[in-house]
Each structure stands twice: as C-alpha cells, then as structure tokens.
Short mmCIF file of C-alpha atoms in Angstrom, two decimals:
data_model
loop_
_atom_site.label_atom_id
_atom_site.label_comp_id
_atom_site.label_asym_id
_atom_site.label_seq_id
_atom_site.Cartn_x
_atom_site.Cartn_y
_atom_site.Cartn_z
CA UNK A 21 58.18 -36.93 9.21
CA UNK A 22 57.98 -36.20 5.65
CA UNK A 23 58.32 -32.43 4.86
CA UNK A 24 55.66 -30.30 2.66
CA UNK A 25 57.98 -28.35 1.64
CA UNK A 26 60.88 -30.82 -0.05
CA UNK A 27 58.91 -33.94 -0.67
CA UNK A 28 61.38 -37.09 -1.08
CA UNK A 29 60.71 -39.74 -3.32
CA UNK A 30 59.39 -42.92 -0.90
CA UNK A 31 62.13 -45.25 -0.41
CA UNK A 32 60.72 -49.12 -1.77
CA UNK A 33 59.17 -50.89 1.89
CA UNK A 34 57.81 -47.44 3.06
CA UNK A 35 54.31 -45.65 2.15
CA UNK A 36 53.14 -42.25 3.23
CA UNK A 37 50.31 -42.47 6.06
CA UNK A 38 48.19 -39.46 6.62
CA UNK A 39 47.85 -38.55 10.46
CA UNK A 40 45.00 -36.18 11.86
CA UNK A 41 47.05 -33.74 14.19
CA UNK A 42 46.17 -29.71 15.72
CA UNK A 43 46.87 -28.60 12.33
CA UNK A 44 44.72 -26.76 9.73
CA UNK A 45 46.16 -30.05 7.29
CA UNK A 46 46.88 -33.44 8.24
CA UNK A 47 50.49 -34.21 8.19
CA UNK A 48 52.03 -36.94 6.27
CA UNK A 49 54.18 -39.80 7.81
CA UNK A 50 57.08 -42.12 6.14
CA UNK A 51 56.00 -45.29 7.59
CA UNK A 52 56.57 -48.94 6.70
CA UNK A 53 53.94 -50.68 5.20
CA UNK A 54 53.68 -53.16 7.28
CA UNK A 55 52.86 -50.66 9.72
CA UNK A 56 50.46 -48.95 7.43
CA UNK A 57 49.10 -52.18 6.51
CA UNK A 58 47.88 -52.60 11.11
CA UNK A 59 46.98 -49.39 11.02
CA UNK A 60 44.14 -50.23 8.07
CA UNK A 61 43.14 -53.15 9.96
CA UNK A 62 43.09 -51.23 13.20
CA UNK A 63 40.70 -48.55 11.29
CA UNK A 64 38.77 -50.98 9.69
CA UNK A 65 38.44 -52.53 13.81
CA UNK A 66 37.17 -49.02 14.89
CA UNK A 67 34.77 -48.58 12.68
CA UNK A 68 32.89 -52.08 12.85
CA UNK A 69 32.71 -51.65 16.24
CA UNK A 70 31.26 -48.09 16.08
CA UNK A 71 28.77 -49.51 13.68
CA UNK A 72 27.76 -51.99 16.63
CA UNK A 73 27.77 -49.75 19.27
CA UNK A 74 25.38 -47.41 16.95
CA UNK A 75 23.08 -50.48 16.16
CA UNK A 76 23.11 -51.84 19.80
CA UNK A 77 22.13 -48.03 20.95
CA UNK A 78 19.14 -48.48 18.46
CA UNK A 79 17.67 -51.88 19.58
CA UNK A 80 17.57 -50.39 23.12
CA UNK A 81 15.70 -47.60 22.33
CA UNK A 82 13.43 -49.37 20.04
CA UNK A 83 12.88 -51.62 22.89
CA UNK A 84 12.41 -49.38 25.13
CA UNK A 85 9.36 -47.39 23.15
CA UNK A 86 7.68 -51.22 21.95
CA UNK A 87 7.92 -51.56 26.20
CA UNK A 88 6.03 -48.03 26.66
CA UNK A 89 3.48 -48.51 24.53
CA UNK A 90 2.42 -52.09 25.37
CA UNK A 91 2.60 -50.61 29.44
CA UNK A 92 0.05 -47.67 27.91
CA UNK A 93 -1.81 -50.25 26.02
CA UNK A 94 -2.22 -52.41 29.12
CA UNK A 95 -2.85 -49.49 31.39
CA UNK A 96 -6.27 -48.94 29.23
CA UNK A 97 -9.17 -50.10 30.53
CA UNK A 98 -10.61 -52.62 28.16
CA UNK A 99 -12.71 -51.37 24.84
CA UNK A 100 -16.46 -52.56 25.48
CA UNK A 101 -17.03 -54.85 22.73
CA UNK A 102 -19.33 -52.94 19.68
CA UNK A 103 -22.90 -53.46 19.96
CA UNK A 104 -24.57 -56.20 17.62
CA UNK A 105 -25.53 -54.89 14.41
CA UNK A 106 -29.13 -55.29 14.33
CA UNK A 107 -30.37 -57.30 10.89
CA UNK A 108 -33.46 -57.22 8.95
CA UNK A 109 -34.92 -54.03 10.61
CA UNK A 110 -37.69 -52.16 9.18
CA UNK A 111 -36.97 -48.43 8.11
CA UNK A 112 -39.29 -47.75 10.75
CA UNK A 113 -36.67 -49.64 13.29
CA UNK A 114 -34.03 -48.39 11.72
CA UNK A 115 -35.17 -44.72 12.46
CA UNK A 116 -35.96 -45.22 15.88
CA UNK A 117 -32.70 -46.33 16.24
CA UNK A 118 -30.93 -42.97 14.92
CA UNK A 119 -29.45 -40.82 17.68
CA UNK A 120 -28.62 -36.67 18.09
CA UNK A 121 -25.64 -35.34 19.72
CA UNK A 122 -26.89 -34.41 23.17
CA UNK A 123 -25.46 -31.14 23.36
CA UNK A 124 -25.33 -28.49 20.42
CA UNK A 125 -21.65 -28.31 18.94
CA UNK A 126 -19.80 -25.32 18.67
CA UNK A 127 -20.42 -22.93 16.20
CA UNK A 128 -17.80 -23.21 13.28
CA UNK A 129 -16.60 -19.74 12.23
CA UNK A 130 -18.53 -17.66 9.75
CA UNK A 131 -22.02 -19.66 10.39
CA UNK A 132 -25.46 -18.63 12.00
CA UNK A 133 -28.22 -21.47 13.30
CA UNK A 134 -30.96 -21.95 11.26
CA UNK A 135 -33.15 -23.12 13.95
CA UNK A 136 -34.03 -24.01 17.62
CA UNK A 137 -32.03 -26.68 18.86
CA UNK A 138 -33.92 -27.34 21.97
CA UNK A 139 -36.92 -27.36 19.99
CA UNK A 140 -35.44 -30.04 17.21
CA UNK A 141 -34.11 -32.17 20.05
CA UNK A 142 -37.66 -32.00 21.68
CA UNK A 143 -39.09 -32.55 18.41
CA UNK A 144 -36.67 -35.44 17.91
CA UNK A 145 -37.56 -37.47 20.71
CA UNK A 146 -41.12 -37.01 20.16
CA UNK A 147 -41.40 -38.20 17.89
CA UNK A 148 -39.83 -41.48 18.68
CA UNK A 149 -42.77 -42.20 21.05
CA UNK A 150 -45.48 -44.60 20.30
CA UNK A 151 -46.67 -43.34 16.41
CA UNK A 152 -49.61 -44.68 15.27
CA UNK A 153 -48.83 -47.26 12.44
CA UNK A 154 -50.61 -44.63 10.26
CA UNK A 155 -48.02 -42.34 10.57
CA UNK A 156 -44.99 -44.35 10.68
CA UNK A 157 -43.77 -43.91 7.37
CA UNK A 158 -43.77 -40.29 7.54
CA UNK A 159 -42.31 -40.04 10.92
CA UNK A 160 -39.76 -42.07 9.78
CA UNK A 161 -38.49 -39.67 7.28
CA UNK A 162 -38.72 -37.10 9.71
CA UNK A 163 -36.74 -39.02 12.02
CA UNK A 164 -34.00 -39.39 9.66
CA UNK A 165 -34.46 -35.43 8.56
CA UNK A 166 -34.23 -34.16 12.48
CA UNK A 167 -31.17 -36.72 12.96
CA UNK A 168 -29.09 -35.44 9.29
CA UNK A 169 -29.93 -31.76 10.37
CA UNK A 170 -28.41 -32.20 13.74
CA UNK A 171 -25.88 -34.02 13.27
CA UNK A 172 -23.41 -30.87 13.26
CA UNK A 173 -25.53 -28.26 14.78
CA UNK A 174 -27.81 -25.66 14.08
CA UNK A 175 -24.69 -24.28 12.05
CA UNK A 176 -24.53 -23.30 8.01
CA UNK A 177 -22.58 -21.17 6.46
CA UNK A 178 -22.64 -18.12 5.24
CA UNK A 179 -19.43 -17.39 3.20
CA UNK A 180 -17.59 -13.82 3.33
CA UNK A 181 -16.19 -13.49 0.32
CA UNK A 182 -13.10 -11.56 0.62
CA UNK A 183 -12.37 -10.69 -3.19
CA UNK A 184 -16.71 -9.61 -3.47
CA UNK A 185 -15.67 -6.30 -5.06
CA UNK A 186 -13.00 -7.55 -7.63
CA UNK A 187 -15.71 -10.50 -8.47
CA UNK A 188 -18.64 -8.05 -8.90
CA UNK A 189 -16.63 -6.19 -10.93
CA UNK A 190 -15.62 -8.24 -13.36
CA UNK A 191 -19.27 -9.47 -13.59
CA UNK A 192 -19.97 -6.32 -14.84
CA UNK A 193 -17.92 -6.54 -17.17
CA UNK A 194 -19.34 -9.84 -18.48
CA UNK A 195 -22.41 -8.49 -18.81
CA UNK A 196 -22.45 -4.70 -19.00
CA UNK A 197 -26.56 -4.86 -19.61
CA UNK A 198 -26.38 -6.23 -15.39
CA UNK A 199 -24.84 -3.38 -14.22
CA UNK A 200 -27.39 -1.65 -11.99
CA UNK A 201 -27.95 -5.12 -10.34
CA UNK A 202 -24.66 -5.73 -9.66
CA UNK A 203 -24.24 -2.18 -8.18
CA UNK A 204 -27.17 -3.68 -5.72
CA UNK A 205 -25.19 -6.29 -4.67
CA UNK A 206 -22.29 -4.09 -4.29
CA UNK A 207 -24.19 -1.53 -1.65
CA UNK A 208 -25.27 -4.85 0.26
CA UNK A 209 -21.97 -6.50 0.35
CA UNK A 210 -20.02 -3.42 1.86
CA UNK A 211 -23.21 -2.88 4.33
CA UNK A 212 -22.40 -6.57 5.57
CA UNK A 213 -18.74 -5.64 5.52
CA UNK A 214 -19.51 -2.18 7.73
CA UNK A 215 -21.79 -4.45 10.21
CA UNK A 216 -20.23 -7.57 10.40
CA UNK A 217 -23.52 -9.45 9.38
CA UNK A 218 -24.21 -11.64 6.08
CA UNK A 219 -24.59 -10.17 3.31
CA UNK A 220 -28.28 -10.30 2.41
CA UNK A 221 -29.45 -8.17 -0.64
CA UNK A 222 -33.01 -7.13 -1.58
CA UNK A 223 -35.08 -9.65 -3.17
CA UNK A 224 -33.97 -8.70 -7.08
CA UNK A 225 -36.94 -8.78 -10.12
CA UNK A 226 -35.35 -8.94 -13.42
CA UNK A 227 -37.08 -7.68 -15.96
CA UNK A 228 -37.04 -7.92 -20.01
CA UNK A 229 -37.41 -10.02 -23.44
CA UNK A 230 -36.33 -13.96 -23.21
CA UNK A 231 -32.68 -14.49 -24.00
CA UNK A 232 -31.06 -11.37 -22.47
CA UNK A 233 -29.21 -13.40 -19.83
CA UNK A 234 -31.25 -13.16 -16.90
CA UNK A 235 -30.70 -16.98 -15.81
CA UNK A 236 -26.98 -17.05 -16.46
CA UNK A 237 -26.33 -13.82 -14.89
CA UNK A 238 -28.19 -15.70 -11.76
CA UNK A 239 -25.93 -18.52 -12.26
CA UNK A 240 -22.84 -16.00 -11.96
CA UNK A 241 -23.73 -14.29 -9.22
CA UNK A 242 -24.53 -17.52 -7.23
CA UNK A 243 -20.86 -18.15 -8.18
CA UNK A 244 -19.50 -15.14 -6.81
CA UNK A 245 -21.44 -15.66 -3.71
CA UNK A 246 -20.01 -19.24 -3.36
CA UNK A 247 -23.24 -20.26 -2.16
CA UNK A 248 -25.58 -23.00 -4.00
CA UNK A 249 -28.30 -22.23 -6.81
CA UNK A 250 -31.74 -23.58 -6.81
CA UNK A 251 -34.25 -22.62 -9.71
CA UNK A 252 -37.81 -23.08 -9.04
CA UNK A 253 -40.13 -22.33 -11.96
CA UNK A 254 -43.59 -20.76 -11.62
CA UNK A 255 -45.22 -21.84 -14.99
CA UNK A 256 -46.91 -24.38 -12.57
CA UNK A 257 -49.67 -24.37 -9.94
CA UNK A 258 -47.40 -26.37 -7.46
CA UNK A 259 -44.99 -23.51 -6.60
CA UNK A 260 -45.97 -23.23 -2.73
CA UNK A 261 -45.63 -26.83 -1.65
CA UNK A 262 -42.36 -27.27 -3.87
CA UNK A 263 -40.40 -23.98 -1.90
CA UNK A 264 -42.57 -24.65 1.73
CA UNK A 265 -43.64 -28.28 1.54
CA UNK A 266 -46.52 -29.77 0.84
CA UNK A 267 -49.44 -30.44 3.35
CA UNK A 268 -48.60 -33.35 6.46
CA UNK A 269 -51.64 -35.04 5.63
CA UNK A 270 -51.04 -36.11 2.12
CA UNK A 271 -50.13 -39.70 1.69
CA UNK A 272 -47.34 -37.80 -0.71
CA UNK A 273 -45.84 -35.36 1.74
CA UNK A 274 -42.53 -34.19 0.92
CA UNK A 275 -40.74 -31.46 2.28
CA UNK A 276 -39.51 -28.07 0.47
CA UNK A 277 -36.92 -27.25 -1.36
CA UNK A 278 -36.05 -24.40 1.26
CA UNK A 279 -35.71 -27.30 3.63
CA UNK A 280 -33.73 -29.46 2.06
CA UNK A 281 -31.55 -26.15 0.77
CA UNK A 282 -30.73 -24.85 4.43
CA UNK A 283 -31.65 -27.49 7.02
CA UNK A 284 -30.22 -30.02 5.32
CA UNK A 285 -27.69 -28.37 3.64
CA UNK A 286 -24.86 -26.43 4.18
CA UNK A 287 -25.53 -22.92 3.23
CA UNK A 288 -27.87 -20.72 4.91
CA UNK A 289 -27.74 -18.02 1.88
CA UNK A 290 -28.61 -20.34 -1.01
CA UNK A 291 -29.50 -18.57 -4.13
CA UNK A 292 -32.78 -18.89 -5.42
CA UNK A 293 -34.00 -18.46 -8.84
CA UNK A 294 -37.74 -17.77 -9.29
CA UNK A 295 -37.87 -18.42 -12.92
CA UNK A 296 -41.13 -16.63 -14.94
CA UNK A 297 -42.72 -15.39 -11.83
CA UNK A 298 -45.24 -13.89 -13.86
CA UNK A 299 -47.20 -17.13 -14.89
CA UNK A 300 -47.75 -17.89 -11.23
CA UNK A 301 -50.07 -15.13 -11.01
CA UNK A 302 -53.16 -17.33 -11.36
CA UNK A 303 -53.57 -21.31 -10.41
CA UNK A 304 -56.74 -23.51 -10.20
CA UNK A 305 -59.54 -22.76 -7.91
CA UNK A 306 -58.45 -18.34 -7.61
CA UNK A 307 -55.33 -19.71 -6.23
CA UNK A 308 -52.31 -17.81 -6.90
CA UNK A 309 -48.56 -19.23 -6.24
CA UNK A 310 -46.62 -16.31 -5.73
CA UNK A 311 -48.68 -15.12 -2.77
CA UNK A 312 -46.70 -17.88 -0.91
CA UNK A 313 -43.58 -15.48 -1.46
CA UNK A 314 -45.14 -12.85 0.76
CA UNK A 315 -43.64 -14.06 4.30
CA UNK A 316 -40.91 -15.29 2.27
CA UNK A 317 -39.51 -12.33 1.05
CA UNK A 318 -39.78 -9.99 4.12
CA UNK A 319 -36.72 -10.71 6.88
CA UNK A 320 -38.64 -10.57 9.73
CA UNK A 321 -41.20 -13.58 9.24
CA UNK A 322 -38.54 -15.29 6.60
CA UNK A 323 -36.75 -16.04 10.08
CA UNK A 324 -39.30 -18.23 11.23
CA UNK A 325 -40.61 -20.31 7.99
CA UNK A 326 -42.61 -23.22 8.69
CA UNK A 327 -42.14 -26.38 6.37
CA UNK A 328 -45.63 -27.75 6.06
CA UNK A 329 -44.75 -31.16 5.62
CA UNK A 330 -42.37 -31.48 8.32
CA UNK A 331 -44.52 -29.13 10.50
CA UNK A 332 -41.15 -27.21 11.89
CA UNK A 333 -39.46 -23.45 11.71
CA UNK A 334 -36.16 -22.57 10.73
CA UNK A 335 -34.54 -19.66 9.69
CA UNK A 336 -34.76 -18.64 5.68
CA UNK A 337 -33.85 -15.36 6.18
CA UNK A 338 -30.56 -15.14 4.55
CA UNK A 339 -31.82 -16.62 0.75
CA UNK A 340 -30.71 -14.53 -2.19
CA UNK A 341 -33.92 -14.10 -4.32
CA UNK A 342 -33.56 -13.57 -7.91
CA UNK A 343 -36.73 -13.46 -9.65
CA UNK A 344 -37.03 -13.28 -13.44
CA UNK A 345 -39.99 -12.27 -15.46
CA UNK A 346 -41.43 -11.06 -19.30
CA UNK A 347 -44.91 -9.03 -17.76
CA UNK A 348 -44.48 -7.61 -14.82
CA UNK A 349 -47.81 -6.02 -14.79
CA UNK A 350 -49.26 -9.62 -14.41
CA UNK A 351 -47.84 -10.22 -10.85
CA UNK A 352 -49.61 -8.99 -8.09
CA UNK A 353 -48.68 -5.73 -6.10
CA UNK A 354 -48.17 -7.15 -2.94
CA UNK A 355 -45.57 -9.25 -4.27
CA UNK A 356 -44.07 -6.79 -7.00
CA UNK A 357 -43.27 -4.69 -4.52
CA UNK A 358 -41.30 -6.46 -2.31
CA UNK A 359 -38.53 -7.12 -4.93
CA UNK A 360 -35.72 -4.08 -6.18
CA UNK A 361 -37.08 -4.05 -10.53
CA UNK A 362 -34.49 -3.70 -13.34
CA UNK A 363 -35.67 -4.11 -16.86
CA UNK A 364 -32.83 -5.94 -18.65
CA UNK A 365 -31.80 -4.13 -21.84
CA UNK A 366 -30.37 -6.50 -24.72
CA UNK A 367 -26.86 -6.38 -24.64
CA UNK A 368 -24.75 -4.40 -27.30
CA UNK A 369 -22.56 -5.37 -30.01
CA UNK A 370 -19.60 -5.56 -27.36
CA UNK A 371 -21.57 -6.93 -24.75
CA UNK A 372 -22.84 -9.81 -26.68
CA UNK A 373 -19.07 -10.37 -27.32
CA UNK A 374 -18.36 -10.37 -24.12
CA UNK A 375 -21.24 -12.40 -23.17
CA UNK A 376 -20.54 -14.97 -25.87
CA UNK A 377 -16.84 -15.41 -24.55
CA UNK A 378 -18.24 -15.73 -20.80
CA UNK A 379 -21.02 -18.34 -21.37
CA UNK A 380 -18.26 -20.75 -23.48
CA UNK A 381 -15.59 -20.39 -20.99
CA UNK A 382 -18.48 -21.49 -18.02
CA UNK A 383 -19.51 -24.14 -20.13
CA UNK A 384 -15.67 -24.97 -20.84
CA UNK A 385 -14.98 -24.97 -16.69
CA UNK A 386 -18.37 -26.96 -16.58
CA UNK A 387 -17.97 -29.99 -18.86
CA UNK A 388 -13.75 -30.10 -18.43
CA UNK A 389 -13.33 -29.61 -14.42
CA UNK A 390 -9.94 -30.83 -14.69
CA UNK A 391 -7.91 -27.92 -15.17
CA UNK A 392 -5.05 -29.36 -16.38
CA UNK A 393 -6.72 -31.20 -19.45
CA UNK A 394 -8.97 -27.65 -19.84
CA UNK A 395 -5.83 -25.51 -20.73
CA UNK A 396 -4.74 -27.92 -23.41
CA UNK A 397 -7.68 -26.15 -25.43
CA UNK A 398 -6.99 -23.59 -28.01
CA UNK A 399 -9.24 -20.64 -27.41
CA UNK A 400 -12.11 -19.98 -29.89
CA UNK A 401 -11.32 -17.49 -32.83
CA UNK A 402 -12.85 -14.01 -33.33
CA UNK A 403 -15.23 -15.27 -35.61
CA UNK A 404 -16.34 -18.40 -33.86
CA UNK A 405 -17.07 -16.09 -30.97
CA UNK A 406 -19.08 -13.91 -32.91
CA UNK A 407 -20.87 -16.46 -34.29
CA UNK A 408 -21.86 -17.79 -30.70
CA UNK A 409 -22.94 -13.79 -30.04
CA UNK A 410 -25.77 -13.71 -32.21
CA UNK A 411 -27.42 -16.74 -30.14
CA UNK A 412 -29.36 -16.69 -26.98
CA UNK A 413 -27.73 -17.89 -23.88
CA UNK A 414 -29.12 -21.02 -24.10
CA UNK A 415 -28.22 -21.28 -27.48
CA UNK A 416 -24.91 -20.65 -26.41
CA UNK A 417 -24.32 -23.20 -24.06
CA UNK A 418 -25.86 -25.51 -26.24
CA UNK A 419 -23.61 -24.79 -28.98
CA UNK A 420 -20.59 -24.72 -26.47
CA UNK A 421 -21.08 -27.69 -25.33
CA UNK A 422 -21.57 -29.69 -29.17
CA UNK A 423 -18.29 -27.47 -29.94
CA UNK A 424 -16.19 -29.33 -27.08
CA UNK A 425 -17.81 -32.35 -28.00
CA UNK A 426 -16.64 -32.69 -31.18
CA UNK A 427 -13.39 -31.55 -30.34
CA UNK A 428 -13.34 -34.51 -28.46
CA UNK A 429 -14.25 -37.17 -30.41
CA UNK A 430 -11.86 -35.99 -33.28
CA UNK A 431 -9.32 -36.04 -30.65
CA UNK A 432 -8.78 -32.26 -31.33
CA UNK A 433 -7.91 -29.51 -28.98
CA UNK A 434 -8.91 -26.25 -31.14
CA UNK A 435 -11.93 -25.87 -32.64
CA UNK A 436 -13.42 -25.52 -36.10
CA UNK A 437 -15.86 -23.29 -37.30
CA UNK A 438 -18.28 -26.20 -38.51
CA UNK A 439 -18.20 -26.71 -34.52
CA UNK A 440 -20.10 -23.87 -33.68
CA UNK A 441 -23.31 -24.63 -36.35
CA UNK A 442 -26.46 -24.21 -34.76
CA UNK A 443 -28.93 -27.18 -35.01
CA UNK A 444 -31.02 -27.00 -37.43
CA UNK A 445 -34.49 -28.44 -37.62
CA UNK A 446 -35.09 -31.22 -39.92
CA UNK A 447 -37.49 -31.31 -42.30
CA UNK A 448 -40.28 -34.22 -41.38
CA UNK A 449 -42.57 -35.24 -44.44
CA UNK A 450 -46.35 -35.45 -43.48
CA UNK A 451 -47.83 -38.67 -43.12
CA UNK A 452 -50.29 -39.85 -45.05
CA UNK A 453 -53.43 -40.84 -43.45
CA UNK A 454 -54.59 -43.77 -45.84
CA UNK A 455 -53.07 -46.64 -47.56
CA UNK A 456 -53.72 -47.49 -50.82
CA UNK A 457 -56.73 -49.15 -51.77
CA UNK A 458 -55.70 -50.72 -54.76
CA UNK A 459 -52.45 -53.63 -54.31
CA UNK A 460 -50.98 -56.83 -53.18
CA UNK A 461 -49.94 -56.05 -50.21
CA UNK A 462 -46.16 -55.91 -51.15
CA UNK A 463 -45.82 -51.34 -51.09
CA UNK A 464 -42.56 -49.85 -50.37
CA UNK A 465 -41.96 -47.40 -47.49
CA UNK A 466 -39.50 -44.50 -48.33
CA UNK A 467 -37.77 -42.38 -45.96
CA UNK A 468 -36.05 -39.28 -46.83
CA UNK A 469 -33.40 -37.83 -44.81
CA UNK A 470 -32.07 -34.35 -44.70
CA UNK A 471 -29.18 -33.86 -43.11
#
C-alpha cells in the first residue's frame, strides 16, 4: 500500500489502482499493470452484465403488464357493434330520433333550474307521437329545442362574482355620471351575499339626452356580472314576440329571445338591454309593446314565463333589466313603475376623460383579444384622448376602432393623431334632373371628389 502521506514515485511496470474500502477516501494500491489491466476488464465484465440483468428485469415486467391487460381486455364482455347510421332522413326523422337523458343530472355548483324537468321530459315524448304532417315542421324544431335544453339539466348558471365590490367600484370610476346605479347594484349584490341567493337587482330605467353612455355602461356592467348581454330595441311594434315568442300558429313561429337566452343557454341571469323603451309606448291597432314587460318584470310571475311559440314555462326570474330611455313621460305607468329611475347627467370634463380612456381600452380588448399582441400597443396620448372625449360613445368606438385600424395597416404600434379624425361627411353634388336637349350624344360626365 501506497502511503498518503509520503507518496513514492511509481516504479516503471506498476500503476496506482484506487480500491473502495471502510474509509471516508478510497485508498490507493501499487499494483502491476498487468493486474490493473484484469481488473479493468473484470469492471468492464460487471457492469455489462448489470446492464443485462437491468434490461432482462424490464422485459419481464413489460411482459408481465402487456399479459394483464390483454387478460382484462379478454375478460370484457364484447362491445355491441354501433348502430347503423341511418342515411337520407328527413329533419322530421332525424328529430324523432333525438333522445333525453332519462334522469335529471346533478346540479353543477352555483346553478338553479330554469324549468320542470318532468314536465319537459313529458313534453318531449309527446310530442314524438303521431303529429299531424301540418305540424311537423314545427314540432321538429321543438324536438330539437326540448332535446339541446336537456341535454345537461334544468341547470344554468348564475355566477358569484367574488371581486363584485372591487369591479363596481372601479365602474364608478369609469363613469362617475353612473354612480347612483352602481350603488343599486352594490345594495343587491351584498343582499345576495347576506342570503346566499343570486344576485337579482331591480329592473333599472336610465334616463337622459342620447350619448351620455347609457348603452356602454350596460355593456360594463354585463361584464362585471360575467353574464351575457342581449339588446332588444323598442322603436318597433314587434317587441313582444321577439322577448316571448311569437304566436304557435304562425307559419313563421320562432321562439324568444328569453328562450333562446336561458333555456338554451347557459346563464340564467342574462342581461338585458331594453333600448328606447319609450317608442314602444304605442304600436298598430292601440297595441302597445311594453305592456308585455308587465309579468316580465315582477319576480313572482317572471318565474313562470310562457314562450308562445314553443307553448312552455321556464323560469326568467333572474334577468338583469336595464332599460334606457329620452321621455319617460311617454311610457306607461304601469310599466314606469316597476323599474328603479336615474336621469343620467352628462359627464364632466374628468369624466369624459375617463370615459374616453374606458371606451378605447374596451374597444382595444375587443378587436385585439390576444393579449400578448394587445400590450405591444403604445397607449394613446393626452391629447388623442381628449380628442376622443368630446365624441359620443358611439363616436368613440367608432373612432377607436379606425385608430387601431390604421395602426395596423401601417404596421404601427402607437398611434397618430390623424388616427383619431372623425369622419366627415362628404359633400354629394345634386343631380340634375334633365339632360341636355341640344347635342350629339357624345356629353362628358364629371365627378368631383372631396376627400
């Protein structure tokens, strides 16, 4: 053994061969190296075979799970062979053919049914027995309605927002001229947070001149609600059938948009806009729109709202109702009262700052969804947000949207003040109603364009 200590120089024929041993260090041996030339080979033996053991250990088990799962596989009974697709049906066919789970599935958390499911299922098979070939085309589409609806359940959702006060906050902020509404929404979101039940707030009338924001500030709260948006205008007679569905016997039945928004949808507290509620005051024949609101708007018969067109009830008592108007004195007082009134001041100085800023960065979310691509955008100036202040909220969005369009195409990712130019009309030269009498026939048309 060589020592640590007084290290020899190694005579010629010998080599130094590290040995493992009981101590903290291996120790060093003076062998010959022929010696250390077996003990190599004797290594190199060792560890070929340990790489065969290793391998051989692996086959086995491999063979041994291939073996388990062919005995499970052959311990199955046999998979009935799939049923033969049926060609060249008829929608009618087609429809009959649609099935419903036979019991109702469990109730995901943070839902509530919408309607009777021992009523849809008994409405479901009903209707798949012997229909007239009158009706066929409309029981088909109900068919296909009752089978979508049921497919999950009864269930929709109703979210509970956990960051509602931070959110309604900050929409306050945005648009300071919205405050008393939002302090609404507040009193009803901590009630459903006290109770445990959905949130559902009073049925809000807004109130004021065009242009102050009434539609957008609809659009925000829908967002803070994370619930869907519908708008349904009243400047036309067909109000009632477009919410509750239009009447069975029509050869153009279609259902309501309350149907499609909750029974075949997935949110049970859409948000619905009643945009200009004031022009359905009066239709044709003394008939008057908004008195279709009337068992809409009060909880107790909201939770049973027939669809006329697919002649069933379901549960609308958990809709957000925004309604917007200019006159309020020109809707009737049976409906006026059931809604909570704000007149909508126009927003300040700051507020239209604010405003301005909120509607561009919406529109920016809106048109470039992919965040990472959005953040590569320089935000507007000062003055290119003031410039967007002075507009309507339309106008805004408008002009947001033409801003990040030309961004675009120039391949630019900051904006220009040229960018945010409203459109301006163009000049159109009248036409003149006679050509002249006198002439060959060879006149020259002239166009003038002002850009």
């Amino acid at each position: 053994m060589v020592s640590k200590n007084k290290r020899s120089k190694v005579p010629p024929g010998f080599g130094v061969h590290k040995a493992a041993g009981d101590f903290s260090e291996p120790s060093e041996l003076l062998l010959p190296l022929w010696v250390l030339e077996q003990l190599e080979i004797e290594q190199l033996e060792l560890d070929r075979l340990l790489r065969e053991e290793v391998a051989r250990k692996r086959a086995q088990a491999d063979a041994a799970h291939k073996a388990r799962v062919e005995e499970d596989w052959r311990s199955r009974p046999p998979t009935p062979p799939p049923p033969p697709v049926a060609r060249n049906l008829t929608p009618f066919q087609a429809a009959q053919a649609l099935t419903v789970p036979n019991e109702v599935p469990q109730a995901p958390p943070d839902t509530v049914a919408v309607f009777d499911w021992d009523a849809a299922r008994e409405r479901f098979e009903s209707l798949k027995k012997h229909p007239s070939a009158v009706e066929r085309e409309i029981i088909t589409r109900d068919l296909q309605h009752f089978a979508k609806a049921m497919a999950n359940g009864p269930w929709r959702s109703v979210a509970r927002v956990a960051t509602w006060r931070e959110d309604l906050k900050r929409l306050a902020a945005e648009m300071p001229n919205f405050a008393a509404v939002v302090d609404a929404i507040q009193r009803a979101m901590a009630l459903a947070d006290l109770s445990g039940r959905p949130a559902t707030p009073q049925p809000v009338l807004l109130l004021g001149a065009p242009g102050v924001g009434k539609t957008h500030f609809t659009q925000r709260l829908a967002e803070v609600l994370q619930t869907t948006i519908h708008r349904q205008p009243f400047d036309n007679p067909q109000s009632n059938s477009a919410l509750r569905g239009s009447e069975r016997h029509w050869a153009n039945s279609a259902v309501g948009a309350l149907w499609e928004l909750i029974v075949l949808g997935k949110r049970a507290n859409p948000v619905v806009l009643l945009d200009e509620l004031d022009k359905g005051a009066h239709g044709g024949n003394h008939y008057r729109p908004v008195d279709a609101l009337l068992s809409l708007l009060e909880p107790a018969t909201a939770s049973k709202v027939k669809d006329v067109s697919v002649d069933f009830e379901f549960d609308a008592s958990h809709v957000v109702y925004v309604a917007t108007a200019n006159d309020a004195e020109r809707i009737s007082e049976p409906v006026r009262s059931r809604f909570l009134e704000f007149f909508i001041e126009e927003p300040d100085v700051d507020g239209r700052l604010v405003l301005a800023h909120s509607i561009f960065q919406a529109t920016l979310e809106r048109m470039v969804p992919r965040e990472e691509v959005r953040a590569t955008f320089a935000r507007p100036t000062d003055l290119q947000i003031c410039r967007l202040a002075w507009m309507t909220p339309r106008q805004i969005r408008m002009v947001s949207e033409r801003a990040l369009g030309a961004a675009a195409y120039e391949g630019r990712r900051h904006f220009e003040d040229h960018d945010f130019d409203a459109p301006r009309p163009r000049a159109v030269a009248p036409a003149t109603s006679q050509r002249p009498k006198d002439g060959d026939g060879d006149e020259i048309s002239v166009f003038v364009v002002r850009s």
